[in-house]
Short mmCIF file of C-alpha atoms and ligand atoms in Angstrom, two decimals:
data_model
loop_
_atom_site.label_atom_id
_atom_site.label_comp_id
_atom_site.label_asym_id
_atom_site.label_seq_id
_atom_site.Cartn_x
_atom_site.Cartn_y
_atom_site.Cartn_z
CA MET A 1160 54.63 53.38 21.88
CA SER A 1161 54.23 50.51 19.42
CA ASN A 1162 56.18 48.21 21.74
CA GLU A 1163 53.72 48.95 24.43
CA LEU A 1164 50.88 48.12 22.09
CA ILE A 1165 52.55 44.89 21.00
CA ASP A 1166 52.92 43.85 24.63
CA LYS A 1167 49.28 44.63 25.14
CA LEU A 1168 48.38 42.46 22.16
CA ASN A 1169 50.45 39.57 23.42
CA SER A 1170 49.10 39.64 26.92
CA LYS A 1171 45.57 39.80 25.56
CA ILE A 1172 46.24 36.74 23.42
CA GLU A 1173 47.55 34.89 26.44
CA TYR A 1174 44.50 35.91 28.40
CA ALA A 1175 42.13 34.77 25.64
CA GLU A 1176 43.99 31.51 25.24
CA LYS A 1177 43.67 30.69 28.94
CA ALA A 1178 40.02 31.66 29.08
CA LEU A 1179 39.09 29.72 25.97
CA ASN A 1180 41.00 26.59 26.99
CA ALA A 1181 39.08 26.62 30.24
CA ALA A 1182 35.69 27.31 28.65
CA THR A 1183 33.10 24.61 29.38
CA CYS A 1184 30.07 25.97 27.51
CA ASP A 1185 29.12 27.86 24.37
CA ALA A 1186 28.11 30.95 26.36
CA GLU A 1187 31.67 31.39 27.70
CA ILE A 1188 33.08 31.20 24.20
CA GLU A 1189 30.51 33.68 22.95
CA ASN A 1190 31.39 36.12 25.75
CA MET A 1191 35.04 35.89 24.81
CA ARG A 1192 34.20 36.47 21.15
CA VAL A 1193 32.31 39.66 22.03
CA GLU A 1194 35.08 40.84 24.30
CA MET A 1195 37.82 40.24 21.73
CA ILE A 1196 36.44 40.80 18.26
CA GLY A 1197 32.92 42.12 18.88
CA ARG A 1198 32.08 45.61 17.58
CA ASN A 1199 33.17 47.26 20.85
CA GLY A 1200 35.79 44.65 21.60
CA PHE A 1201 39.54 44.69 22.01
CA ILE A 1202 40.64 44.16 18.42
CA PRO A 1203 38.54 46.96 16.90
CA ALA A 1204 39.73 49.27 19.71
CA ILE A 1205 43.38 48.51 18.97
CA SER A 1206 42.84 48.95 15.29
CA ALA A 1207 41.42 52.41 16.03
CA GLU A 1208 44.71 53.33 17.68
CA MET A 1209 46.60 52.58 14.48
CA LYS A 1210 46.41 56.19 13.35
CA ASN A 1211 48.44 57.35 16.36
CA ILE A 1212 51.39 55.15 15.52
CA PRO A 1213 54.43 56.80 14.00
CA PRO A 1214 54.75 55.89 10.32
CA GLN A 1215 58.07 54.06 10.74
CA ASP A 1216 56.55 51.71 13.33
CA LYS A 1217 53.44 50.97 11.31
CA PRO A 1218 54.65 47.91 9.33
CA GLU A 1219 55.91 46.12 12.42
CA PHE A 1220 52.79 46.87 14.36
CA GLY A 1221 50.49 46.02 11.49
CA LYS A 1222 52.09 42.59 11.23
CA ALA A 1223 51.76 41.95 14.96
CA PHE A 1224 48.15 43.09 14.84
CA ASN A 1225 47.25 40.69 12.06
CA VAL A 1226 48.95 37.79 13.77
CA ALA A 1227 47.07 38.54 16.99
CA LYS A 1228 43.75 38.87 15.23
CA ASN A 1229 44.17 35.57 13.37
CA LYS A 1230 45.35 33.85 16.50
CA ILE A 1231 42.27 34.96 18.44
CA GLU A 1232 39.94 33.83 15.69
CA ALA A 1233 41.68 30.48 15.57
CA LEU A 1234 41.44 30.12 19.35
CA LEU A 1235 37.67 30.78 19.25
CA GLU A 1236 37.22 28.20 16.52
CA GLU A 1237 39.30 25.63 18.36
CA ALA A 1238 37.34 26.10 21.57
CA LYS A 1239 34.05 25.60 19.72
CA GLU A 1240 35.28 22.41 18.07
CA ARG A 1241 36.55 21.08 21.38
CA LEU A 1242 33.12 21.54 23.03
CA LYS A 1243 31.37 19.90 20.10
CA ALA A 1244 33.65 16.88 20.24
CA GLN A 1245 33.08 16.57 23.98
CA ASP A 1246 29.31 16.62 23.46
CA ARG A 1247 29.59 13.93 20.83
CA LYS A 1248 31.64 11.72 23.10
CA LYS A 1249 29.17 12.14 25.91
CA SER A 1250 26.19 11.09 23.81
CA GLU A 1251 28.14 8.16 22.38
CA LYS A 1252 28.97 6.88 25.80
CA PHE A 1253 25.52 7.31 27.27
CA PHE A 1254 23.24 4.42 26.54
CA ASP A 1255 20.32 3.87 28.84
CA VAL A 1256 19.76 0.15 28.84
CA THR A 1257 16.54 0.55 30.82
CA LEU A 1258 14.79 2.44 28.00
CA PRO A 1259 11.98 0.42 26.45
CA GLY A 1260 12.86 -0.98 23.04
CA ARG A 1261 11.55 0.59 19.85
CA LYS A 1262 8.35 -1.05 18.78
CA TRP A 1263 7.83 -1.84 15.12
CA ALA A 1264 4.13 -1.73 14.39
CA LEU A 1265 3.49 -4.74 12.20
CA GLY A 1266 0.61 -4.35 9.77
CA GLY A 1267 -1.72 -7.21 8.98
CA LYS A 1268 -3.54 -8.28 5.88
CA HIS A 1269 -7.02 -6.97 5.29
CA PRO A 1270 -9.63 -9.75 5.50
CA VAL A 1271 -10.51 -9.19 1.83
CA SER A 1272 -6.84 -9.63 0.86
CA LYS A 1273 -6.61 -12.75 3.01
CA VAL A 1274 -9.54 -14.38 1.25
CA ILE A 1275 -8.14 -13.41 -2.16
CA ASP A 1276 -4.75 -14.89 -1.26
CA ASP A 1277 -6.31 -18.11 -0.02
CA CYS A 1278 -8.50 -18.51 -3.11
CA VAL A 1279 -5.57 -17.80 -5.43
CA ALA A 1280 -3.42 -20.36 -3.58
CA ILE A 1281 -6.07 -23.06 -3.98
CA PHE A 1282 -6.56 -22.46 -7.70
CA ARG A 1283 -2.81 -22.23 -8.25
CA ARG A 1284 -2.49 -25.76 -6.93
CA MET A 1285 -4.89 -26.82 -9.68
CA GLY A 1286 -2.75 -25.15 -12.33
CA PHE A 1287 -4.62 -21.87 -12.74
CA ILE A 1288 -2.61 -18.70 -13.27
CA VAL A 1289 -3.61 -15.18 -12.22
CA ALA A 1290 -4.67 -12.75 -14.94
CA GLU A 1291 -5.55 -9.10 -14.48
CA GLY A 1292 -7.65 -6.51 -16.22
CA PRO A 1293 -8.43 -2.81 -15.83
CA GLU A 1294 -11.09 -1.45 -13.46
CA VAL A 1295 -12.01 1.23 -15.97
CA GLU A 1296 -13.39 -0.83 -18.82
CA THR A 1297 -15.06 -0.48 -22.16
CA VAL A 1298 -18.76 -1.19 -22.57
CA TYR A 1299 -17.62 -3.78 -25.10
CA HIS A 1300 -15.53 -5.81 -22.64
CA ASN A 1301 -18.01 -5.52 -19.78
CA PHE A 1302 -21.17 -6.32 -21.76
CA ASP A 1303 -21.08 -6.77 -25.55
CA ALA A 1304 -18.27 -9.31 -25.80
CA LEU A 1305 -19.89 -11.20 -22.90
CA ASN A 1306 -22.98 -11.74 -25.02
CA THR A 1307 -25.09 -9.37 -22.91
CA PRO A 1308 -28.17 -8.21 -24.85
CA SER A 1309 -28.64 -4.46 -25.18
CA ASP A 1310 -31.75 -4.53 -23.00
CA HIS A 1311 -30.19 -6.55 -20.19
CA PRO A 1312 -31.00 -4.93 -16.82
CA SER A 1313 -27.34 -4.96 -15.68
CA ARG A 1314 -26.62 -2.35 -18.38
CA ASP A 1315 -29.04 0.09 -16.77
CA PRO A 1316 -27.33 3.37 -15.77
CA GLN A 1317 -29.04 2.85 -12.42
CA ASP A 1318 -26.81 -0.19 -11.91
CA THR A 1319 -23.58 0.71 -13.70
CA PHE A 1320 -21.21 3.69 -13.45
CA TYR A 1321 -20.77 5.03 -16.99
CA PHE A 1322 -18.25 7.67 -18.01
CA GLY A 1323 -20.36 8.64 -21.00
CA ASP A 1324 -17.57 8.00 -23.53
CA GLY A 1325 -17.89 4.25 -24.04
CA ARG A 1326 -16.12 3.51 -20.79
CA LEU A 1327 -17.45 2.38 -17.41
CA LEU A 1328 -16.31 1.00 -14.08
CA ARG A 1329 -16.38 -2.76 -14.56
CA THR A 1330 -19.31 -4.40 -12.84
CA GLN A 1331 -17.74 -7.87 -12.86
CA THR A 1332 -14.37 -9.55 -13.32
CA SER A 1333 -15.78 -11.49 -16.29
CA THR A 1334 -14.21 -8.72 -18.42
CA VAL A 1335 -10.86 -10.42 -17.82
CA GLN A 1336 -12.13 -13.55 -19.60
CA ILE A 1337 -12.44 -11.49 -22.77
CA ARG A 1338 -9.19 -9.57 -22.31
CA TYR A 1339 -7.24 -12.77 -21.71
CA MET A 1340 -8.76 -14.72 -24.60
CA GLU A 1341 -8.21 -11.79 -27.00
CA LYS A 1342 -4.49 -12.01 -26.33
CA ASN A 1343 -3.94 -15.74 -25.77
CA GLU A 1344 -4.67 -18.92 -27.65
CA PRO A 1345 -6.42 -21.84 -25.92
CA PRO A 1346 -6.04 -23.79 -23.72
CA VAL A 1347 -6.79 -21.28 -20.94
CA ARG A 1348 -6.71 -21.77 -17.20
CA ILE A 1349 -6.91 -18.42 -15.37
CA ILE A 1350 -8.29 -16.87 -12.25
CA SER A 1351 -8.67 -13.16 -11.83
CA PRO A 1352 -9.32 -11.48 -8.51
CA GLY A 1353 -10.19 -7.81 -8.60
CA ARG A 1354 -12.31 -4.82 -7.72
CA CYS A 1355 -15.74 -4.24 -9.25
CA PHE A 1356 -18.26 -1.43 -9.03
CA ARG A 1357 -22.04 -1.25 -9.06
CA ARG A 1358 -24.47 1.53 -8.34
CA ASP A 1359 -25.87 -0.11 -5.26
CA THR A 1360 -27.16 1.77 -2.28
CA PRO A 1361 -24.85 0.76 0.56
CA ASP A 1362 -26.38 -1.45 3.21
CA ALA A 1363 -25.27 -4.43 5.29
CA THR A 1364 -24.70 -6.61 2.23
CA HIS A 1365 -24.16 -4.09 -0.59
CA SER A 1366 -21.26 -1.81 -1.36
CA MET A 1367 -20.61 0.32 -4.43
CA ASN A 1368 -17.20 -1.28 -4.71
CA PHE A 1369 -16.47 -4.89 -3.94
CA HIS A 1370 -14.28 -7.74 -5.13
CA GLN A 1371 -14.81 -10.81 -7.23
CA ILE A 1372 -12.65 -13.69 -8.26
CA GLU A 1373 -13.22 -14.99 -11.75
CA GLY A 1374 -12.22 -18.35 -13.15
CA LEU A 1375 -12.00 -19.43 -16.79
CA TYR A 1376 -11.06 -22.83 -18.17
CA ILE A 1377 -10.96 -23.49 -21.91
CA ASP A 1378 -9.77 -26.72 -23.46
CA LYS A 1379 -11.04 -29.60 -25.56
CA ASN A 1380 -14.05 -31.60 -24.30
CA VAL A 1381 -14.57 -29.63 -21.09
CA SER A 1382 -17.80 -30.57 -19.33
CA MET A 1383 -20.04 -29.59 -16.41
CA ALA A 1384 -18.39 -32.44 -14.50
CA ASP A 1385 -15.05 -30.61 -14.71
CA LEU A 1386 -16.70 -27.44 -13.42
CA LYS A 1387 -18.40 -29.24 -10.59
CA SER A 1388 -15.32 -31.14 -9.44
CA THR A 1389 -13.21 -27.98 -9.56
CA LEU A 1390 -15.69 -26.03 -7.44
CA LEU A 1391 -16.08 -28.96 -5.03
CA TYR A 1392 -12.31 -29.21 -4.55
CA PHE A 1393 -12.16 -25.43 -4.08
CA GLY A 1394 -15.02 -25.48 -1.55
CA ARG A 1395 -13.39 -28.24 0.49
CA GLU A 1396 -9.99 -26.52 0.53
CA LEU A 1397 -11.54 -23.19 1.51
CA MET A 1398 -14.29 -24.20 3.91
CA GLY A 1399 -13.34 -27.66 5.14
CA GLU A 1400 -13.26 -31.21 3.84
CA ASP A 1401 -16.88 -31.98 4.69
CA THR A 1402 -18.16 -29.19 2.45
CA GLN A 1403 -20.83 -30.24 -0.05
CA ILE A 1404 -21.86 -28.27 -3.11
CA ARG A 1405 -25.03 -28.08 -5.11
CA MET A 1406 -25.91 -26.39 -8.38
CA ARG A 1407 -29.17 -24.67 -9.22
CA PRO A 1408 -30.15 -23.61 -12.75
CA HIS A 1409 -29.64 -19.91 -13.36
CA PHE A 1410 -29.05 -17.47 -16.20
CA PHE A 1411 -25.96 -15.53 -17.26
CA PRO A 1412 -25.62 -14.19 -20.80
CA PHE A 1413 -22.03 -15.45 -21.10
CA THR A 1414 -22.61 -19.03 -19.96
CA GLU A 1415 -24.99 -21.72 -21.18
CA PRO A 1416 -26.11 -23.64 -19.25
CA SER A 1417 -25.65 -21.40 -16.20
CA VAL A 1418 -25.85 -22.26 -12.52
CA GLU A 1419 -25.71 -20.79 -9.07
CA CYS A 1420 -23.36 -22.87 -6.97
CA ASP A 1421 -24.12 -23.21 -3.24
CA PHE A 1422 -21.71 -24.51 -0.59
CA SER A 1423 -23.06 -26.28 2.48
CA CYS A 1424 -23.15 -23.86 5.42
CA ILE A 1425 -19.91 -23.91 7.43
CA MET A 1426 -21.63 -22.61 10.53
CA CYS A 1427 -24.23 -25.35 10.96
CA GLU A 1428 -22.86 -27.96 8.55
CA GLY A 1429 -26.10 -27.87 6.63
CA LYS A 1430 -28.46 -28.15 9.59
CA GLY A 1431 -29.78 -24.60 9.19
CA CYS A 1432 -28.81 -21.43 11.07
CA ARG A 1433 -29.05 -17.65 10.88
CA VAL A 1434 -26.02 -17.36 8.55
CA CYS A 1435 -27.58 -19.62 5.90
CA LYS A 1436 -31.08 -18.32 6.66
CA TYR A 1437 -32.03 -21.84 7.83
CA SER A 1438 -31.50 -23.32 4.36
CA GLY A 1439 -28.26 -25.14 5.16
CA TRP A 1440 -26.72 -23.66 1.98
CA LEU A 1441 -24.63 -20.59 1.19
CA GLU A 1442 -24.87 -19.03 -2.25
CA ILE A 1443 -21.24 -18.61 -3.30
CA ALA A 1444 -20.61 -18.67 -7.04
CA GLY A 1445 -22.19 -17.97 -10.38
CA ALA A 1446 -20.92 -20.36 -13.03
CA GLY A 1447 -21.62 -22.20 -16.25
CA MET A 1448 -20.29 -23.48 -19.55
CA VAL A 1449 -18.87 -20.62 -21.63
CA ASN A 1450 -21.42 -19.52 -24.20
CA PRO A 1451 -20.26 -20.29 -27.78
CA ASN A 1452 -21.02 -16.66 -28.72
CA VAL A 1453 -18.37 -15.51 -26.23
CA LEU A 1454 -15.84 -17.87 -27.80
CA LYS A 1455 -16.74 -16.52 -31.25
CA ASN A 1456 -16.32 -12.93 -30.02
CA VAL A 1457 -12.70 -13.59 -29.14
CA GLY A 1458 -11.97 -15.61 -32.26
CA TYR A 1459 -12.00 -19.09 -30.73
CA ASP A 1460 -13.69 -21.88 -32.69
CA PRO A 1461 -16.61 -23.13 -30.53
CA GLU A 1462 -16.65 -26.39 -32.49
CA LYS A 1463 -13.13 -27.08 -31.28
CA TRP A 1464 -12.97 -25.50 -27.86
CA SER A 1465 -15.28 -25.46 -24.86
CA GLY A 1466 -14.92 -24.42 -21.26
CA TYR A 1467 -16.40 -23.27 -18.04
CA ALA A 1468 -16.34 -20.00 -16.12
CA PHE A 1469 -17.25 -19.01 -12.61
CA GLY A 1470 -17.28 -15.86 -10.48
CA MET A 1471 -17.63 -15.27 -6.77
CA GLY A 1472 -17.87 -12.33 -4.39
CA ILE A 1473 -14.86 -12.06 -2.09
CA GLU A 1474 -16.58 -9.96 0.56
CA ARG A 1475 -19.33 -12.51 0.92
CA ILE A 1476 -16.79 -15.25 1.60
CA ALA A 1477 -14.91 -13.02 4.05
CA MET A 1478 -18.13 -12.17 5.86
CA ILE A 1479 -19.08 -15.81 6.24
CA ARG A 1480 -15.60 -16.91 7.23
CA TYR A 1481 -14.99 -14.16 9.80
CA ARG A 1482 -18.61 -13.76 10.82
CA ILE A 1483 -18.81 -10.12 9.78
CA ASN A 1484 -22.42 -9.03 9.68
CA ASP A 1485 -22.03 -5.74 7.78
CA ILE A 1486 -20.01 -5.32 4.58
CA ARG A 1487 -19.35 -1.68 5.43
CA PHE A 1488 -16.97 -2.70 8.22
CA LEU A 1489 -14.61 -3.90 5.48
CA TYR A 1490 -14.28 -0.38 4.07
CA GLU A 1491 -14.33 1.90 7.09
CA ASN A 1492 -10.65 1.35 7.94
CA ASP A 1493 -11.45 1.35 11.63
CA MET A 1494 -8.38 -0.04 13.37
CA ARG A 1495 -10.48 -1.58 16.13
CA PHE A 1496 -12.11 -3.72 13.46
CA LEU A 1497 -9.05 -4.42 11.33
CA GLU A 1498 -6.83 -5.40 14.26
CA GLN A 1499 -8.98 -8.46 14.86
CA PHE A 1500 -7.69 -10.26 11.76
N1 LIG B 807 -20.06 -12.32 -13.56
C1 LIG B 807 -21.10 -12.96 -12.82
C2 LIG B 807 -21.63 -12.01 -11.74
O1 LIG B 807 -21.05 -10.97 -11.54
C3 LIG B 807 -20.63 -14.24 -12.18
C4 LIG B 807 -20.26 -15.29 -13.20
C5 LIG B 807 -18.97 -15.40 -13.67
C6 LIG B 807 -21.21 -16.15 -13.67
C7 LIG B 807 -18.63 -16.37 -14.59
C8 LIG B 807 -20.92 -17.12 -14.60
C9 LIG B 807 -19.62 -17.24 -15.05
O2 LIG B 807 -22.60 -12.28 -11.10
#
């Protein structure tokens, strides 16, 4: 009786071995698994017959049963591995050389970043270094230290974003003048590009956030001539070697005297066109000689040190350079616009 069963086991193993070696897909292996060790399969059926075996034959049969069961499980595992390895080989071998290559989408610089980079490069050549300051500022750094009287219109909550706790969003990069001088002894030669915020109603030329680049030069015996020659060199590097500049008297609390600096129009070379509103000049920078009160506020001796400062709007330069007629294009992140630069 147990011999008969052992024969049955052996022939079943042989059968499973043949079938599994020939299997070419997962479904065939799965069918064999169900047939052999599934709940209603061969192995559970044989195991159910165990109780009919005479006690003296049980050890021998039990051994044979375990061997068979392990063997079948091993065969199933082997077959699965073999199919997997075959699949791997196939995909390694197959390489379709006619497939189009993978495209790496290359990003480009935003026009505002391009103008910042160009301006920084020009001032670097003149020995300026880049300094940075926070966008969330104190009222002190944005106004008081810059000699701005308490009734100055720029302090109006209609123009400035206040947090109500002595902090605000900086309205100008001139804050960095103060921050730098507080921490460093003269001489000073810095530029500081960065984001500023004003409570402007957005239109073609106004945005609530925009960028400026600030310059500060402090040394002994600095004069308006130094300021003018620096801005002229900058204008020619940025806009072309025929660029002319002119200065008009103006007022800023932190400079005295103060000027507006115009560059000759790059579109019409000063002849007059729509871009320069037929004046031949483009208003580019606010500038002036640093007010002695500002120097005192940071602990510099105004008898010993003097200097100039200037500030310009980056978007305005970008708009002129790339002929963009609405500042809002710069902030809409429309790819059709950005891809042109
Ligand atoms: N901060 C001034 C503005 O925002 C520009 C400026 C900077 C003027 C430095 C003079 C000196 O308009």
